[in-house]
Each structure stands twice: as C-alpha cells, then as structure tokens.
mmCIF file of C-alpha atoms in Angstrom:
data_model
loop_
_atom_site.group_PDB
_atom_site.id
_atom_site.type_symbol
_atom_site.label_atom_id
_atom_site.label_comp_id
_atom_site.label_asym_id
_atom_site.label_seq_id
_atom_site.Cartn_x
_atom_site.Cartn_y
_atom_site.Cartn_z
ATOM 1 C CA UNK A 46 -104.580 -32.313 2.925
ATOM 2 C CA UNK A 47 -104.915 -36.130 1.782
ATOM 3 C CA UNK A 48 -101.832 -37.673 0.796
ATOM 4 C CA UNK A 49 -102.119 -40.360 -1.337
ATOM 5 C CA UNK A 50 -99.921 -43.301 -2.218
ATOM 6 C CA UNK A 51 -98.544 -42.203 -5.198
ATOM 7 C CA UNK A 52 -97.389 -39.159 -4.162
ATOM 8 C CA UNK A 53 -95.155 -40.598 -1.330
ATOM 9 C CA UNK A 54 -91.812 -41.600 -2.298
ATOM 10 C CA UNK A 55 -90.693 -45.081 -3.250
ATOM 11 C CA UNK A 56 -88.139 -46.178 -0.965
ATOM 12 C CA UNK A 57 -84.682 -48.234 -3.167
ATOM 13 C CA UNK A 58 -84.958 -51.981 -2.887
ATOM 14 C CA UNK A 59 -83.191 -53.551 0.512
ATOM 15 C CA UNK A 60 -80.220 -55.279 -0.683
ATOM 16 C CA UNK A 61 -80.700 -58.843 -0.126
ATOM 17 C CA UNK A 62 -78.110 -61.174 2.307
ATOM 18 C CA UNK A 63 -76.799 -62.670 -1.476
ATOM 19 C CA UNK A 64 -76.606 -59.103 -3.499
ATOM 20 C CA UNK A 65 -75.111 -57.546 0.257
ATOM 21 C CA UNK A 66 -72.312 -60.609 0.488
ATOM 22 C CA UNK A 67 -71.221 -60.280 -3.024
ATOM 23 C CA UNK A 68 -70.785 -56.632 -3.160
ATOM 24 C CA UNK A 69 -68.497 -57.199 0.231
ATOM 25 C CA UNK A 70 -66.385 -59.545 -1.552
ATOM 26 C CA UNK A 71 -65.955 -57.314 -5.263
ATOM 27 C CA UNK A 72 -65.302 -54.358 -2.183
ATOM 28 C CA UNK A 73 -62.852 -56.567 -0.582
ATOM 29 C CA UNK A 74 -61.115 -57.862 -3.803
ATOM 30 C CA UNK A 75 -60.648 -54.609 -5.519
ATOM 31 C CA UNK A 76 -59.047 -53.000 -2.177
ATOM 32 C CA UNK A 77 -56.964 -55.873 -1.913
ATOM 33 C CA UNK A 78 -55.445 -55.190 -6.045
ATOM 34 C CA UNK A 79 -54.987 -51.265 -5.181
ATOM 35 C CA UNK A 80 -53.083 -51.986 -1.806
ATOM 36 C CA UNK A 81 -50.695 -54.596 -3.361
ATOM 37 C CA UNK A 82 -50.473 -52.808 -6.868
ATOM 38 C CA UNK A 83 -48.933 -49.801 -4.803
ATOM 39 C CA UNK A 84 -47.115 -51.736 -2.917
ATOM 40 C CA UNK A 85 -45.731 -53.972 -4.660
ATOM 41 C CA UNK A 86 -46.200 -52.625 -8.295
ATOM 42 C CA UNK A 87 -48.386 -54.258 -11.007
ATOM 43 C CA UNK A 88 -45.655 -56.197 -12.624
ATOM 44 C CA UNK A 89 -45.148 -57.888 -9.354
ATOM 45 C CA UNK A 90 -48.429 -58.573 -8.056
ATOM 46 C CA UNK A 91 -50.570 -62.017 -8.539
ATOM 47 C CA UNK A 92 -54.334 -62.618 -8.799
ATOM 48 C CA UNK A 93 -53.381 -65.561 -6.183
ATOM 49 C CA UNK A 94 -51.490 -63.263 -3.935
ATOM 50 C CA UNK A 95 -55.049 -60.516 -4.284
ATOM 51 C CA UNK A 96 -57.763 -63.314 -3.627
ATOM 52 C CA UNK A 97 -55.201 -64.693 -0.356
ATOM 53 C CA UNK A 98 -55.439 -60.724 0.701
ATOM 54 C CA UNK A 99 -58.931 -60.819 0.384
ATOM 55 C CA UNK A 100 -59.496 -64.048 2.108
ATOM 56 C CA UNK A 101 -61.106 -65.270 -0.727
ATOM 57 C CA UNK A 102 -60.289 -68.824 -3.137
ATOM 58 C CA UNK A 103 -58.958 -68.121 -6.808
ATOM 59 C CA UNK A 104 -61.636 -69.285 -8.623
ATOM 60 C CA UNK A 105 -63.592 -66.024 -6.417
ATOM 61 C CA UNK A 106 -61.879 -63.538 -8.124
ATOM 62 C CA UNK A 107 -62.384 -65.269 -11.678
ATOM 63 C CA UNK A 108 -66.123 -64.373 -10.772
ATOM 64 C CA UNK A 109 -65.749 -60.337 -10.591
ATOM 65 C CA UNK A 110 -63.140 -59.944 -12.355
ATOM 66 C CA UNK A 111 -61.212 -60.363 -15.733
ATOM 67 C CA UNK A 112 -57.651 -59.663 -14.515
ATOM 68 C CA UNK A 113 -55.809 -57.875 -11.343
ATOM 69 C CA UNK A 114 -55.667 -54.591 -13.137
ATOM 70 C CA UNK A 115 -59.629 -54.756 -13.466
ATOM 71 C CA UNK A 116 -59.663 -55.203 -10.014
ATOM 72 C CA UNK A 117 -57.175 -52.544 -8.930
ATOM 73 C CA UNK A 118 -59.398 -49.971 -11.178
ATOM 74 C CA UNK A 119 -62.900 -50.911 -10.158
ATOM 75 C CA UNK A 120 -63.434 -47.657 -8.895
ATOM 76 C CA UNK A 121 -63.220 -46.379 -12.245
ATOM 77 C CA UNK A 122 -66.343 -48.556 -12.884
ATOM 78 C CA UNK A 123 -68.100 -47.223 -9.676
ATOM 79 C CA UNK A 124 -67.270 -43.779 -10.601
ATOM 80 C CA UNK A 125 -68.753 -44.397 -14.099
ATOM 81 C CA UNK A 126 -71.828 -45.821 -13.278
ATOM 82 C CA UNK A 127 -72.248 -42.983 -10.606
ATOM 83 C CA UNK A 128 -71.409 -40.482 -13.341
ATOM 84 C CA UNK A 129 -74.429 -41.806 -15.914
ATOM 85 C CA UNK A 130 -77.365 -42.496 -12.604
ATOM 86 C CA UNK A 131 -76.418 -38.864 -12.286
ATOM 87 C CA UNK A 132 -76.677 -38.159 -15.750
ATOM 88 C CA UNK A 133 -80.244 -39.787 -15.850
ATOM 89 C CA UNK A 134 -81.724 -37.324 -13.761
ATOM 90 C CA UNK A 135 -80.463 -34.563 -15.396
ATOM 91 C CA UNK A 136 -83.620 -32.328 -16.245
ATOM 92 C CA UNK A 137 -85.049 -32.921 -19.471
ATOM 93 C CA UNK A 138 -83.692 -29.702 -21.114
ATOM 94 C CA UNK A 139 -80.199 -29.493 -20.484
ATOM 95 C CA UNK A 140 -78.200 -29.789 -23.351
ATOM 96 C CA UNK A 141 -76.304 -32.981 -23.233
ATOM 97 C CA UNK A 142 -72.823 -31.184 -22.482
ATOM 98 C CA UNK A 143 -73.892 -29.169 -19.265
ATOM 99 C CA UNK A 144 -75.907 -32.331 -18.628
ATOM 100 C CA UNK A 145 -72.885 -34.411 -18.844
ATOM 101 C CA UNK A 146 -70.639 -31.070 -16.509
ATOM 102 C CA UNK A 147 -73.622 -31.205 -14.007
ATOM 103 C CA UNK A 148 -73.654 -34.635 -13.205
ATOM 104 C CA UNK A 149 -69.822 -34.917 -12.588
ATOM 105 C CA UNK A 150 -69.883 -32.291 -10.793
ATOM 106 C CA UNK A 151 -72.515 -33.563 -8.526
ATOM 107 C CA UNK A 152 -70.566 -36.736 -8.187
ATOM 108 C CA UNK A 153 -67.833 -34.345 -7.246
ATOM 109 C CA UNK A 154 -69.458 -32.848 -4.521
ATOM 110 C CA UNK A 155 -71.953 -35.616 -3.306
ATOM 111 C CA UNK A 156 -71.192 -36.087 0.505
ATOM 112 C CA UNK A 157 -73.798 -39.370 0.744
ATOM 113 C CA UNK A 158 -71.448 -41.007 -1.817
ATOM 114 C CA UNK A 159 -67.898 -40.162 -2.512
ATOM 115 C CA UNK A 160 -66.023 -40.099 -5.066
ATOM 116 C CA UNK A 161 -63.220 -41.940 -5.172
ATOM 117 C CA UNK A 162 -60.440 -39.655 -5.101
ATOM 118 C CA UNK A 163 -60.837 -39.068 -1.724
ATOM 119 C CA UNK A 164 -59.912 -42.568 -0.662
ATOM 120 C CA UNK A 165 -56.307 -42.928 -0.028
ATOM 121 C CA UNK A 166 -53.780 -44.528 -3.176
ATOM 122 C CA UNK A 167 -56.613 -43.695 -5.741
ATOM 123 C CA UNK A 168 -54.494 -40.785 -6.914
ATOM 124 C CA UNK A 169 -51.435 -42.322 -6.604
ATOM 125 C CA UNK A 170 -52.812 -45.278 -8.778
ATOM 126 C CA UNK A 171 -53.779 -43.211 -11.436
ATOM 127 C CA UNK A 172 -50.373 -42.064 -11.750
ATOM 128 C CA UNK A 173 -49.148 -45.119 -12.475
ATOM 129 C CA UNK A 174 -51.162 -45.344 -15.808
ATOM 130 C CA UNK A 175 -49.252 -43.975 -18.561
ATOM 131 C CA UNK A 176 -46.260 -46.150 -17.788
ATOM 132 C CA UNK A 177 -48.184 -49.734 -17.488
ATOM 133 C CA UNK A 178 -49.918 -50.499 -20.421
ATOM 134 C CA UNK A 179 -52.170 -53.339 -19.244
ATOM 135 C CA UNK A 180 -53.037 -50.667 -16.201
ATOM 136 C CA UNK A 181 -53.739 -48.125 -19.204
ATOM 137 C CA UNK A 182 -55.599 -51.012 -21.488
ATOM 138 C CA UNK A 183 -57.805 -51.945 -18.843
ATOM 139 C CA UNK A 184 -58.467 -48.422 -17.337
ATOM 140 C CA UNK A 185 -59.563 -47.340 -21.496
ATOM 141 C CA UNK A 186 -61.586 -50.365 -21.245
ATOM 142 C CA UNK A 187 -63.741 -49.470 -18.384
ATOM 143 C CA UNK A 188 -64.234 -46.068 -19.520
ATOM 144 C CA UNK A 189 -65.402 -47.034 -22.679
ATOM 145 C CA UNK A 190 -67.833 -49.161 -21.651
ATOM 146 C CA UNK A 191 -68.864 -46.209 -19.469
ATOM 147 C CA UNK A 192 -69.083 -43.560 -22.071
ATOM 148 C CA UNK A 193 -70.750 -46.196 -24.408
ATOM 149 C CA UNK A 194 -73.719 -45.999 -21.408
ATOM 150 C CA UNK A 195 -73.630 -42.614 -21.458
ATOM 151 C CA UNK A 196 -74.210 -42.221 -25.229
ATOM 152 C CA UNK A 197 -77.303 -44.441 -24.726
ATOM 153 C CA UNK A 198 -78.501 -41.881 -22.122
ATOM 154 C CA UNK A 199 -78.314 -38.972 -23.573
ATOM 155 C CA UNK A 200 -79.561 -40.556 -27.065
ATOM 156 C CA UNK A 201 -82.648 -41.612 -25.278
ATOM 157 C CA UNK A 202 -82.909 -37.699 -24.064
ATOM 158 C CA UNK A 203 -82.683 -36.130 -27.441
ATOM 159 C CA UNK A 204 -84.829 -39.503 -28.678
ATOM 160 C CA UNK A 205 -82.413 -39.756 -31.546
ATOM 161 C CA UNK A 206 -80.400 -43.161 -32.667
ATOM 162 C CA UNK A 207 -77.207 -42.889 -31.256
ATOM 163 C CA UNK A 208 -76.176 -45.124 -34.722
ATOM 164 C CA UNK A 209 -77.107 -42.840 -36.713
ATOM 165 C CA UNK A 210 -77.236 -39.163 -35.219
ATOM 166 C CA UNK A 211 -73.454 -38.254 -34.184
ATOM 167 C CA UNK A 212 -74.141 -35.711 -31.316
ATOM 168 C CA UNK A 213 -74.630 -37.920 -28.349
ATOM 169 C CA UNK A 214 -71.921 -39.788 -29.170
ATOM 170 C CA UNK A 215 -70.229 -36.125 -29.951
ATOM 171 C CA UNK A 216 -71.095 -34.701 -26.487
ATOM 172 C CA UNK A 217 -70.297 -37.798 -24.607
ATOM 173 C CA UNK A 218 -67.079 -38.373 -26.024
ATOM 174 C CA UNK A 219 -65.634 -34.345 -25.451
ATOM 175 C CA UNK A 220 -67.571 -34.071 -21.755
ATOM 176 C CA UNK A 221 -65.709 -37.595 -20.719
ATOM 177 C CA UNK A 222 -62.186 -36.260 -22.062
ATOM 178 C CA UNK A 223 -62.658 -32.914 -20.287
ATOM 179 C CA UNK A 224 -62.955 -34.993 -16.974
ATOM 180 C CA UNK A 225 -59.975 -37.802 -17.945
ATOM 181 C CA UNK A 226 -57.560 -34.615 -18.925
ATOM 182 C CA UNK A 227 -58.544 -32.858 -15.681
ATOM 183 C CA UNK A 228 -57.636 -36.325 -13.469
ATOM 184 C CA UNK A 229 -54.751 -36.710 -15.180
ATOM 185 C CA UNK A 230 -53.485 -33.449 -15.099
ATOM 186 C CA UNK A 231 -54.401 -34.277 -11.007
ATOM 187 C CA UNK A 232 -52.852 -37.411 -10.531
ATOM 188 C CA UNK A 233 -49.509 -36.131 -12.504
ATOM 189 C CA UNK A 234 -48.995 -33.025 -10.464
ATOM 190 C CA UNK A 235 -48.856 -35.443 -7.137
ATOM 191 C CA UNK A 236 -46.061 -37.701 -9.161
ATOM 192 C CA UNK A 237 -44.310 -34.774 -9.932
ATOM 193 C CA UNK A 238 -44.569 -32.712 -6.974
ATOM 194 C CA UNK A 239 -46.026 -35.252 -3.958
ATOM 195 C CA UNK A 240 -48.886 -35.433 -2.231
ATOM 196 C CA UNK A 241 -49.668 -32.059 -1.917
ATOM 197 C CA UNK A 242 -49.678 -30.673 -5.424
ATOM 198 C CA UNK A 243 -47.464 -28.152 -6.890
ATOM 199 C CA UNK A 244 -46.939 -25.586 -4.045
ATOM 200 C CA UNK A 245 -49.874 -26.812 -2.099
ATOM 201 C CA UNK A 246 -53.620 -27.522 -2.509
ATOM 202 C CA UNK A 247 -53.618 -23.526 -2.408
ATOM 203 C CA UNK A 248 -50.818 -22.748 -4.870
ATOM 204 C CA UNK A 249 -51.005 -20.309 -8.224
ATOM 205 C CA UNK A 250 -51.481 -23.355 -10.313
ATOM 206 C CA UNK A 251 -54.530 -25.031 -8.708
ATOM 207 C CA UNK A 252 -54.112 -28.469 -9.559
ATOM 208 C CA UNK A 253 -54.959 -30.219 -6.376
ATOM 209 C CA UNK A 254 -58.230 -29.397 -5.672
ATOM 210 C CA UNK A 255 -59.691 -31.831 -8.227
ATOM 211 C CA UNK A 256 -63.527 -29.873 -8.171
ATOM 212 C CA UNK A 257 -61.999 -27.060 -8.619
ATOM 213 C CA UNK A 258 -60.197 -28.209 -11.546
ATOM 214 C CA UNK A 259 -62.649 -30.281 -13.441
ATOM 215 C CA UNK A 260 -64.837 -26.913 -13.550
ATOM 216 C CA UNK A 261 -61.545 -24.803 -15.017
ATOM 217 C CA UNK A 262 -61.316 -27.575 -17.740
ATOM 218 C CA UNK A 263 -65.001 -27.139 -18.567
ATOM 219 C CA UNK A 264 -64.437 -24.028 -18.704
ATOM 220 C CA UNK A 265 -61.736 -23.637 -20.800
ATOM 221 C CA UNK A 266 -63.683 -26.310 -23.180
ATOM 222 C CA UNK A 267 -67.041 -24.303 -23.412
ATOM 223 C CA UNK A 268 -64.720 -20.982 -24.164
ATOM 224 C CA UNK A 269 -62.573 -22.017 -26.951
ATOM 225 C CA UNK A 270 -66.743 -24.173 -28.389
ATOM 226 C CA UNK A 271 -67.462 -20.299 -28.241
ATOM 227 C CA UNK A 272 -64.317 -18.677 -29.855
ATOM 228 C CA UNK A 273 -64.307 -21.525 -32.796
ATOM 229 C CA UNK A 274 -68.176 -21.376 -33.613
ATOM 230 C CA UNK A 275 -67.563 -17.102 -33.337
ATOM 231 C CA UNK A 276 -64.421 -17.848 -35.646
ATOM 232 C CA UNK A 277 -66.088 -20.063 -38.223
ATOM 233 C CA UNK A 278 -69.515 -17.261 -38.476
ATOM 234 C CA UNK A 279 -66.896 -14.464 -39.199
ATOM 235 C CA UNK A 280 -65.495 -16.792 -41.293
ATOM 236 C CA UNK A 281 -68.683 -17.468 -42.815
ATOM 237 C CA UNK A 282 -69.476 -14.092 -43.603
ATOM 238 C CA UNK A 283 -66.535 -12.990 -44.829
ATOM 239 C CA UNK A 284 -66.930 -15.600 -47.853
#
C-alpha cells in the first residue's frame, strides 16, 4: 500500500524556548495564588507576597494576570479552554447539548490531560467561592468568557449567527450550568462533610465522585427537557 503525505498525521507545533518559559512562569504564578489563598485566605494574601512565591518580580505577574484571584482560578481558564478544543471535535451531528455533555465528559476522563480537580486544594478552593465575592466575580468572569467561546463553536456547527439565532447561545448556557451546579454541589459536600464527601466517595448520596456526578446532573437535565416538552404537547392538544 503507498502511503502518502497527506494521509500521515500532522504532528502539534514544538513549543518554542519563549512560549515553553512563559507557560512555566503563568504555571508557577497561579500555583503560587492557590497555595497562599488556602493558606492564608484571599483577604490576606498580596500579589507581592504571590510573585515573591513564585520567584518572580511584580511587574511579572501584571503580565498574566489581572488580579490574585485570576491567578488563584486559572485553572478554571485551562479547564475552559480544554472543555471547547474538546467541543471542536465533536462529530458534526451531535446536537449541541450532547456535544457540549460529551466533551466534558471526555475532559473528565482524559488520562493524557487532567482535569483539575484532581490536583490537591482545587476543591477546597472552589469552596471558598460563594463567601468571597471578588473570588466569585472573577471565577463568573472566566467562565463567561469561556461559554462566550463555546457559543461561537457550536454557532459555527449549526452555521447560524449566534446574534441572531438563540440556540447556541441556549445550549451553551444550560450544558455550562449543568457542569457549574454539579462542581458546586462537589466542592460544598467536602466543606460540609471533609475531604471525603458525605459518608465517603462510596456513600448513598454520591457526591464525591465528580464523573459520576456531572453525568447524574445531565441526566436529570435531559429528563425533566423530556417531561416539559411531553407536558407542553399534552398541553398542546388538549387546547
């Protein structure tokens, strides 16, 4: 058989000595914001005291990032940029919901890159949220510029203007809250109840396995899509 070039895979760009060192240094600067946020707590910690942390001068962190929150929640960005690459290749004729479900739930599972809840204080972090507002404002922030990314995505899949046709905007929006009620309801049970979850990673209410969760809260979304649109038909014909 004759292969020829085009059918043998493209290999991903090297990463160049600049691109490498200033990946290192967001890495190291965002590690140093979750360590001393948990620490320390937000309302204590300094941008100086993260960029002396991360060996780094001031005006270095003033290049990544906008404030020590942003930092301490960058892997909110990394997750949401994994999230829509994922999304991307997506076959062509998924509706954009299960598109949406399949690609977090690769991101989920994906061994090659984690996500980020398995690195330790992630969990813990998100905790804190709903008692800090600027940890809150900035995490909204990041998702939003996220979800605004994945709108584009899936607009480009249905070829529709995303200004003007509501249902990537529609899908996006309901897919995303599925996943931030489902890490929420994660991170709360281990305030609550500790590391381990309410009665255990195996216990009757399931909450700390996060994959496992995220596909219950799918789930529970797709069934009551079904029992509404099956509501609103009886509805229909009743008239």
């Amino acid at each position: 058989m004759t292969v020829t070039t085009s059918s043998l895979p493209i290999p991903a760009p090297r990463e160049d000595g600049r691109r490498r060192k200033a990946r290192r240094t967001r890495e190291a600067l965002a590690a140093a914001a979750l360590e001393l946020v948990l620490r320390d707590g937000p309302d204590e910690v300094t941008v100086a005291a993260i960029a002396d942390r991360a060996d780094v001068a001031r005006r270095t962190f003033s290049r990544y990032f906008g404030s020590k929150e942003e930092a301490a929640l960058d892997f909110v960005r990394e997750d949401g940029s994994r999230i829509n690459a994922l999304l991307r290749e997506r076959p062509a004729a998924e509706p954009p919901l299960v598109a949406y479900r399949r690609a977090v739930a690769c991101w989920l599972t994906d061994r090659d890159t984690p996500a980020s809840h398995h690195r330790p204080g992630i969990r813990a972090l998100l905790a804190l949220l709903d008692g800090d507002p600027a940890l809150f404002g900035a995490y909204q922030r990041i998702r939003v510029d996220a979800q605004a990314e994945s709108v584009a995505i899936v607009a480009a899949r249905l070829g529709v203007d995303a200004t003007r046709d509501p249902r990537p905007a529609v899908a996006v929006d309901s897919a995303a809250a599925v996943l931030t009620a489902a890490l929420r309801m994660w991170a709360g049970s281990a305030a609550v109840d500790g590391p381990e979850g309410p009665d255990g990673p195996d216990g009757p209410e399931g909450l700390d396995d996060l994959t496992a969760l995220v596909e219950r809260s799918y789930d529970a979304l797709m069934a009551e899509a079904a029992h509404a649109a099956g509501h609103e038909a009886e509805s229909a014909r009743r008239k």
